[in-house]
mmCIF file of C-alpha atoms in Angstrom:
data_model
loop_
_atom_site.group_PDB
_atom_site.id
_atom_site.type_symbol
_atom_site.label_atom_id
_atom_site.label_comp_id
_atom_site.label_asym_id
_atom_site.label_seq_id
_atom_site.Cartn_x
_atom_site.Cartn_y
_atom_site.Cartn_z
ATOM 1 C CA PHE D 262 -42.475 -18.046 3.441
ATOM 2 C CA LEU D 263 -45.942 -16.064 3.123
ATOM 3 C CA ASP D 264 -46.426 -14.120 0.253
ATOM 4 C CA HIS D 265 -46.213 -10.107 0.829
ATOM 5 C CA HIS D 266 -43.936 -11.258 4.278
ATOM 6 C CA TRP D 267 -42.090 -8.301 3.907
ATOM 7 C CA GLU D 268 -45.002 -5.838 3.816
ATOM 8 C CA GLN D 269 -47.112 -7.811 6.343
ATOM 9 C CA HIS D 270 -44.498 -9.190 8.302
ATOM 10 C CA TYR D 271 -41.710 -6.798 8.087
ATOM 11 C CA ASP D 272 -39.786 -7.296 11.669
ATOM 12 C CA LEU D 273 -39.996 -10.666 11.409
ATOM 13 C CA SER D 274 -38.792 -10.878 8.102
ATOM 14 C CA ILE D 275 -35.626 -8.902 8.993
ATOM 15 C CA GLN D 276 -35.124 -11.356 11.908
ATOM 16 C CA LEU D 277 -35.620 -14.551 9.976
ATOM 17 C CA TYR D 278 -33.418 -13.508 7.241
ATOM 18 C CA SER D 279 -30.742 -12.359 9.209
ATOM 19 C CA LEU D 280 -30.667 -15.603 11.236
ATOM 20 C CA TYR D 281 -30.829 -17.464 8.320
ATOM 21 C CA ALA D 282 -27.737 -15.790 6.580
ATOM 22 C CA GLU D 283 -25.726 -16.321 9.855
ATOM 23 C CA ALA D 284 -26.561 -19.998 10.030
ATOM 24 C CA GLU D 285 -25.749 -20.264 6.049
ATOM 25 C CA TYR D 286 -22.278 -18.647 7.148
ATOM 26 C CA SER D 287 -21.886 -20.878 10.140
ATOM 27 C CA ILE D 288 -21.733 -24.024 7.735
ATOM 28 C CA CYS D 289 -19.723 -22.343 4.740
ATOM 29 C CA ASN D 290 -22.588 -21.990 2.231
ATOM 30 C CA PHE D 291 -21.118 -18.647 1.424
ATOM 31 C CA LYS D 292 -23.075 -18.376 -2.237
ATOM 32 C CA GLU D 293 -26.427 -18.641 -0.135
ATOM 33 C CA VAL D 294 -25.351 -15.961 2.526
ATOM 34 C CA GLY D 295 -24.488 -13.738 -0.346
ATOM 35 C CA ARG D 296 -27.806 -14.334 -2.099
ATOM 36 C CA VAL D 297 -29.753 -13.649 1.187
ATOM 37 C CA ALA D 298 -27.732 -10.596 2.367
ATOM 38 C CA GLY D 299 -28.687 -9.111 -0.992
ATOM 39 C CA ILE D 300 -32.387 -9.456 -0.061
ATOM 40 C CA ILE D 301 -31.860 -8.328 3.134
ATOM 41 C CA ILE D 302 -30.053 -5.038 1.886
ATOM 42 C CA GLN D 303 -32.601 -4.277 -0.720
ATOM 43 C CA SER D 304 -35.727 -4.821 1.173
ATOM 44 C CA ALA D 305 -34.573 -3.265 4.734
ATOM 45 C CA LYS D 306 -36.096 0.213 5.173
ATOM 46 C CA SER D 307 -33.258 1.759 7.219
ATOM 47 C CA PHE D 308 -29.559 1.384 7.216
ATOM 48 C CA GLN D 309 -29.364 0.102 10.716
ATOM 49 C CA GLU D 310 -31.235 -2.907 9.907
ATOM 50 C CA ARG D 311 -28.772 -3.604 7.079
ATOM 51 C CA GLN D 312 -25.716 -3.735 9.419
ATOM 52 C CA ARG D 313 -26.347 -7.243 10.594
ATOM 53 C CA ALA D 314 -26.439 -8.422 7.258
ATOM 54 C CA TYR D 315 -23.464 -6.450 6.106
ATOM 55 C CA ALA D 316 -21.570 -7.892 8.736
ATOM 56 C CA THR D 317 -22.444 -11.249 8.101
ATOM 57 C CA PHE D 318 -21.548 -10.811 4.008
ATOM 58 C CA ILE D 319 -18.623 -9.075 4.899
ATOM 59 C CA LYS D 320 -17.053 -12.107 6.999
ATOM 60 C CA SER D 321 -18.266 -14.550 4.346
ATOM 61 C CA LEU D 322 -16.170 -12.626 1.849
ATOM 62 C CA GLY D 323 -13.137 -12.701 4.224
ATOM 63 C CA VAL D 324 -13.422 -16.650 4.664
ATOM 64 C CA GLU D 325 -13.495 -16.925 1.033
ATOM 65 C CA ASN D 326 -10.286 -14.943 0.923
ATOM 66 C CA LYS D 327 -12.301 -12.499 -1.149
ATOM 67 C CA LEU D 328 -10.262 -9.698 0.677
ATOM 68 C CA GLU D 329 -10.406 -6.831 -2.002
ATOM 69 C CA ASP D 330 -14.144 -7.170 -2.084
ATOM 70 C CA ALA D 331 -14.657 -7.601 1.547
ATOM 71 C CA ILE D 332 -12.372 -4.354 2.072
ATOM 72 C CA GLN D 333 -14.297 -2.568 -0.296
ATOM 73 C CA LEU D 334 -17.868 -3.018 0.968
ATOM 74 C CA THR D 335 -16.574 -2.417 4.472
ATOM 75 C CA PHE D 336 -15.076 1.139 3.118
ATOM 76 C CA SER D 337 -18.604 1.541 1.782
ATOM 77 C CA VAL D 338 -20.758 0.564 5.072
ATOM 78 C CA LEU D 339 -18.386 2.839 6.914
ATOM 79 C CA SER D 340 -18.983 5.679 4.846
ATOM 80 C CA GLN D 341 -22.791 5.382 5.794
ATOM 81 C CA LEU D 342 -21.851 5.446 9.428
ATOM 82 C CA ASP D 343 -20.008 8.840 8.805
ATOM 83 C CA VAL D 344 -16.494 7.342 9.207
ATOM 84 C CA HIS D 345 -14.771 8.075 5.957
ATOM 85 C CA LEU D 346 -11.390 6.128 4.467
ATOM 86 C CA PRO D 347 -9.488 7.262 1.437
ATOM 87 C CA SER D 348 -9.734 5.423 -1.583
ATOM 88 C CA THR D 349 -6.474 5.617 -2.599
ATOM 89 C CA PRO D 350 -4.100 5.785 0.338
ATOM 90 C CA PRO D 351 -2.481 9.239 0.990
ATOM 91 C CA ASP D 352 1.247 9.721 0.757
ATOM 92 C CA LYS D 353 3.289 7.705 3.363
ATOM 93 C CA SER D 354 4.494 11.241 4.991
ATOM 94 C CA VAL D 355 0.932 12.000 5.672
ATOM 95 C CA VAL D 356 -0.283 8.683 6.914
ATOM 96 C CA MET D 357 2.752 8.296 9.311
ATOM 97 C CA ASN D 358 2.306 12.155 10.672
ATOM 98 C CA ASP D 359 -1.310 11.015 11.741
ATOM 99 C CA TRP D 360 0.039 7.916 13.201
ATOM 100 C CA MET D 361 2.622 9.592 15.029
ATOM 101 C CA ASP D 362 0.179 12.285 16.409
ATOM 102 C CA MET D 363 -2.125 9.557 17.446
ATOM 103 C CA THR D 364 0.751 7.665 19.325
ATOM 104 C CA ARG D 365 1.704 10.334 21.355
ATOM 105 C CA THR D 366 -1.914 11.580 22.183
ATOM 106 C CA LEU D 367 -1.967 8.413 23.839
ATOM 107 C CA GLN D 368 1.006 8.194 25.469
ATOM 108 C CA LYS D 369 0.412 11.636 27.263
ATOM 109 C CA VAL D 370 -2.490 10.062 28.741
ATOM 110 C CA SER D 371 -2.088 8.079 31.941
ATOM 111 C CA TYR D 372 -2.943 4.456 32.496
ATOM 112 C CA ALA D 373 -5.707 5.245 35.344
ATOM 113 C CA GLU D 374 -6.910 8.166 33.195
ATOM 114 C CA PHE D 375 -7.517 6.127 29.970
ATOM 115 C CA LEU D 376 -9.500 3.219 31.647
ATOM 116 C CA ASN D 377 -11.898 5.850 33.127
ATOM 117 C CA PHE D 378 -12.780 7.131 29.932
ATOM 118 C CA LYS D 379 -16.325 7.051 29.661
ATOM 119 C CA GLU D 380 -17.786 4.018 27.542
ATOM 120 C CA MET D 381 -19.045 4.421 24.068
ATOM 121 C CA SER D 382 -23.051 5.249 23.749
ATOM 122 C CA ASP D 383 -23.308 6.633 20.052
ATOM 123 C CA THR D 384 -24.758 3.469 18.211
ATOM 124 C CA ASN D 385 -23.377 4.530 14.763
ATOM 125 C CA LYS D 386 -19.419 5.010 16.404
ATOM 126 C CA ILE D 387 -19.683 1.422 17.960
ATOM 127 C CA ALA D 388 -21.046 -0.173 14.799
ATOM 128 C CA ALA D 389 -18.069 1.826 12.800
ATOM 129 C CA MET D 390 -15.772 0.080 15.227
ATOM 130 C CA LYS D 391 -16.867 -3.134 14.576
ATOM 131 C CA PHE D 392 -16.330 -3.080 11.015
ATOM 132 C CA LEU D 393 -13.105 -1.456 11.406
ATOM 133 C CA HIS D 394 -11.926 -4.177 13.843
ATOM 134 C CA SER D 395 -12.416 -6.557 10.891
ATOM 135 C CA LEU D 396 -10.740 -4.068 8.416
ATOM 136 C CA ILE D 397 -7.677 -4.399 10.349
ATOM 137 C CA LEU D 398 -7.127 -8.031 9.649
ATOM 138 C CA TYR D 399 -8.063 -7.658 5.982
ATOM 139 C CA THR D 400 -6.185 -5.008 5.116
ATOM 140 C CA TYR D 401 -2.972 -6.508 6.825
ATOM 141 C CA PHE D 402 -3.409 -9.511 4.631
ATOM 142 C CA ALA D 403 -4.390 -7.879 1.136
ATOM 143 C CA LYS D 404 -3.524 -4.143 1.663
ATOM 144 C CA GLN D 405 -1.082 -3.611 4.368
ATOM 145 C CA GLU D 406 -0.762 0.263 3.044
ATOM 146 C CA TYR D 407 -3.872 0.681 4.892
ATOM 147 C CA VAL D 408 -3.324 -0.587 8.136
ATOM 148 C CA PRO D 409 -1.929 2.327 10.046
ATOM 149 C CA ILE D 410 -5.003 4.184 8.549
ATOM 150 C CA VAL D 411 -7.574 1.580 10.030
ATOM 151 C CA ILE D 412 -5.774 1.685 13.100
ATOM 152 C CA THR D 413 -5.384 5.511 13.461
ATOM 153 C CA ARG D 414 -9.000 5.910 12.624
ATOM 154 C CA SER D 415 -10.295 3.622 15.463
ATOM 155 C CA VAL D 416 -7.985 5.033 18.063
ATOM 156 C CA GLN D 417 -9.396 8.509 17.332
ATOM 157 C CA LEU D 418 -12.904 7.229 17.452
ATOM 158 C CA THR D 419 -12.131 5.727 20.807
ATOM 159 C CA LEU D 420 -10.328 9.064 21.995
ATOM 160 C CA GLN D 421 -13.217 11.170 20.888
ATOM 161 C CA HIS D 422 -16.490 9.111 21.674
ATOM 162 C CA GLY D 423 -15.053 6.812 24.576
ATOM 163 C CA LEU D 424 -14.330 2.929 25.009
ATOM 164 C CA CYS D 425 -15.799 -0.159 23.464
ATOM 165 C CA LYS D 426 -15.032 -3.504 23.212
ATOM 166 C CA GLU D 427 -13.146 -3.244 19.914
ATOM 167 C CA SER D 428 -11.046 -0.575 21.446
ATOM 168 C CA CYS D 429 -8.646 -3.516 22.948
ATOM 169 C CA VAL D 430 -7.920 -4.568 19.456
ATOM 170 C CA ALA D 431 -7.127 -1.173 17.968
ATOM 171 C CA LEU D 432 -4.743 -0.355 20.679
ATOM 172 C CA ALA D 433 -3.089 -4.154 20.683
ATOM 173 C CA SER D 434 -2.716 -3.842 16.927
ATOM 174 C CA CYS D 435 -1.252 -0.397 17.356
ATOM 175 C CA SER D 436 1.180 -1.765 19.906
ATOM 176 C CA TYR D 437 2.171 -4.503 17.584
ATOM 177 C CA PHE D 438 3.153 -2.213 14.810
ATOM 178 C CA LEU D 439 4.937 -0.101 16.868
ATOM 179 C CA CYS D 440 7.213 -2.900 17.357
ATOM 180 C CA GLY D 441 8.066 -2.785 13.823
ATOM 181 C CA TYR D 442 8.963 0.947 14.227
ATOM 182 C CA GLN D 443 11.309 0.297 16.997
ATOM 183 C CA ASP D 444 9.272 2.036 19.626
ATOM 184 C CA PHE D 445 9.383 -0.537 21.964
ATOM 185 C CA LYS D 446 8.662 2.121 25.158
ATOM 186 C CA GLY D 447 5.381 3.131 23.302
ATOM 187 C CA ALA D 448 4.548 -0.377 22.369
ATOM 188 C CA GLU D 449 4.743 -1.726 25.963
ATOM 189 C CA TYR D 450 2.293 1.384 27.356
ATOM 190 C CA ILE D 451 -0.008 0.902 24.552
ATOM 191 C CA GLY D 452 -0.073 -2.956 24.908
ATOM 192 C CA GLY D 453 -0.869 -2.723 28.454
ATOM 193 C CA LEU D 454 -3.481 -0.083 27.662
ATOM 194 C CA SER D 455 -5.305 -2.609 25.518
ATOM 195 C CA ILE D 456 -5.048 -5.251 28.229
ATOM 196 C CA GLY D 457 -6.588 -3.222 30.702
ATOM 197 C CA ILE D 458 -9.580 -2.346 28.500
ATOM 198 C CA LEU D 459 -9.612 -6.095 27.445
ATOM 199 C CA GLU D 460 -10.005 -6.978 31.306
ATOM 200 C CA LYS D 461 -12.462 -3.741 32.234
ATOM 201 C CA LEU D 462 -14.918 -4.582 29.526
ATOM 202 C CA LYS D 463 -14.481 -7.972 30.016
ATOM 203 C CA ALA D 464 -14.226 -8.660 26.127
ATOM 204 C CA GLN D 465 -13.299 -12.441 26.243
ATOM 205 C CA GLU D 466 -14.292 -12.820 22.652
ATOM 206 C CA TYR D 467 -11.078 -10.335 21.690
ATOM 207 C CA LEU D 468 -8.730 -11.979 24.218
ATOM 208 C CA SER D 469 -6.919 -14.167 21.617
ATOM 209 C CA GLN D 470 -6.257 -11.312 19.127
ATOM 210 C CA VAL D 471 -5.172 -9.154 21.977
ATOM 211 C CA TYR D 472 -2.855 -11.702 23.132
ATOM 212 C CA ALA D 473 -1.360 -12.452 19.905
ATOM 213 C CA CYS D 474 -0.374 -8.955 19.088
ATOM 214 C CA THR D 475 0.762 -8.500 23.109
ATOM 215 C CA TYR D 476 2.654 -11.528 24.235
ATOM 216 C CA GLY D 477 3.411 -12.066 20.613
ATOM 217 C CA GLY D 478 4.658 -8.870 20.140
ATOM 218 C CA ILE D 479 5.979 -6.304 22.550
ATOM 219 C CA PHE D 480 6.213 -8.614 25.610
ATOM 220 C CA GLY D 481 8.211 -10.961 23.363
ATOM 221 C CA TRP D 482 10.632 -8.179 22.648
ATOM 222 C CA ILE D 483 11.262 -6.784 26.377
ATOM 223 C CA ARG D 484 10.377 -9.996 28.498
ATOM 224 C CA ASN D 485 11.998 -13.151 29.009
ATOM 225 C CA PHE D 486 10.358 -15.408 26.287
ATOM 226 C CA ARG D 487 9.244 -18.032 28.773
ATOM 227 C CA LEU D 488 7.089 -15.591 31.015
ATOM 228 C CA ASN D 489 4.661 -15.175 27.453
ATOM 229 C CA LEU D 490 4.217 -19.038 27.263
ATOM 230 C CA GLU D 491 1.385 -19.085 29.732
ATOM 231 C CA ASN D 492 -0.805 -16.263 28.306
ATOM 232 C CA LEU D 493 -0.291 -17.363 24.733
ATOM 233 C CA LEU D 494 -1.543 -20.884 25.435
ATOM 234 C CA LEU D 495 -4.589 -19.235 27.292
ATOM 235 C CA GLY D 496 -4.726 -16.767 24.038
ATOM 236 C CA TYR D 497 -4.878 -20.264 21.886
ATOM 237 C CA GLN D 498 -7.634 -21.734 24.157
ATOM 238 C CA THR D 499 -9.852 -18.858 24.390
ATOM 239 C CA GLY D 500 -9.574 -18.326 20.588
ATOM 240 C CA MET D 501 -10.658 -22.097 20.065
ATOM 241 C CA GLN D 502 -13.482 -21.317 22.777
ATOM 242 C CA THR D 503 -14.820 -18.363 21.178
ATOM 243 C CA GLY D 504 -14.524 -19.377 17.560
ATOM 244 C CA ASP D 505 -11.679 -17.127 16.660
ATOM 245 C CA VAL D 506 -9.569 -20.018 15.133
ATOM 246 C CA GLN D 507 -7.624 -17.424 13.445
ATOM 247 C CA HIS D 508 -6.116 -15.788 16.156
ATOM 248 C CA ALA D 509 -5.910 -18.985 18.150
ATOM 249 C CA MET D 510 -3.406 -20.238 15.473
ATOM 250 C CA PHE D 511 -1.495 -17.085 15.613
ATOM 251 C CA ASN D 512 -0.981 -17.414 19.320
ATOM 252 C CA ALA D 513 -0.137 -21.230 18.902
ATOM 253 C CA ALA D 514 2.514 -20.012 16.161
ATOM 254 C CA PHE D 515 4.066 -17.460 18.935
ATOM 255 C CA TYR D 516 3.808 -20.280 21.491
ATOM 256 C CA ILE D 517 6.132 -22.559 19.352
ATOM 257 C CA LYS D 518 8.426 -19.843 18.245
ATOM 258 C CA LEU D 519 9.074 -18.658 21.938
ATOM 259 C CA SER D 520 9.418 -22.200 23.067
ATOM 260 C CA PHE D 521 12.282 -22.672 20.642
ATOM 261 C CA SER D 522 13.957 -19.193 21.158
ATOM 262 C CA SER D 523 13.597 -19.799 24.917
ATOM 263 C CA GLY D 524 15.817 -23.089 24.987
ATOM 264 C CA LEU D 525 13.388 -25.095 26.391
ATOM 265 C CA ASN D 526 14.164 -28.858 26.127
ATOM 266 C CA LEU D 527 13.200 -30.145 22.567
ATOM 267 C CA ARG D 528 11.115 -33.218 24.066
ATOM 268 C CA GLU D 529 9.232 -30.685 26.459
ATOM 269 C CA VAL D 530 8.345 -28.214 23.458
ATOM 270 C CA GLU D 531 7.312 -31.520 21.308
ATOM 271 C CA ARG D 532 4.871 -32.334 24.156
ATOM 272 C CA ASN D 533 3.508 -28.990 24.099
ATOM 273 C CA ILE D 534 2.921 -28.884 20.252
ATOM 274 C CA GLU D 535 0.503 -31.800 20.782
ATOM 275 C CA LYS D 536 -1.581 -29.661 22.567
ATOM 276 C CA PHE D 537 -2.622 -27.895 19.449
#
């Protein structure tokens, strides 16, 4: 690259370095991703211009299974977006009180009213929702005590600032965890809201994740197992098409599990497994 390019061609440098980091991420060259992201973070003049590099670097840490590093960096980025999460989890009773307040608030809003919420317009809050979206998965695998905190904050931002594509994932995750608390009525309602937002905002990139949490979650509890199979297969196929391989595999696992549990002929189950 040209000498002094950051001074002479600043905008082009930001674009090219960000694209280069993403290209290296796509071929799993994570060491180079970290190096290039560091250059962008050091050279960029504003936090907004660093966000793309942060997002790529955090994803690379997640794929490398450096989940605690990914979580800590995401916490730092969120604080710069004025969304603050506690460095140590509060007492469990405090977390559960916030969780129950959030779910009660959601269930007081009618389906039609919720889907008619304004769309989120604050660019910082939209960016925060994207980072919170990644954090749900990382905390689920590495720091589960943070999962209800992250979901609660995501839903609160949606209620305060409006709908965005990531809202459907926050609600689907909320529905999934409500099953663990045996609140099947709340899980069904909030799961339905998540699918409604998914369809309204045409958030195909999140369909696999939402379907895994709903058709592999609440609808697997309250419906005939066979009624969920078609949607789980769609969740698998869409995840593979959009690059969300991890959630595609979750859909496949739920599909196989419900196929066995529904009493399908085992030869038919075997043929279905070959689809994956």
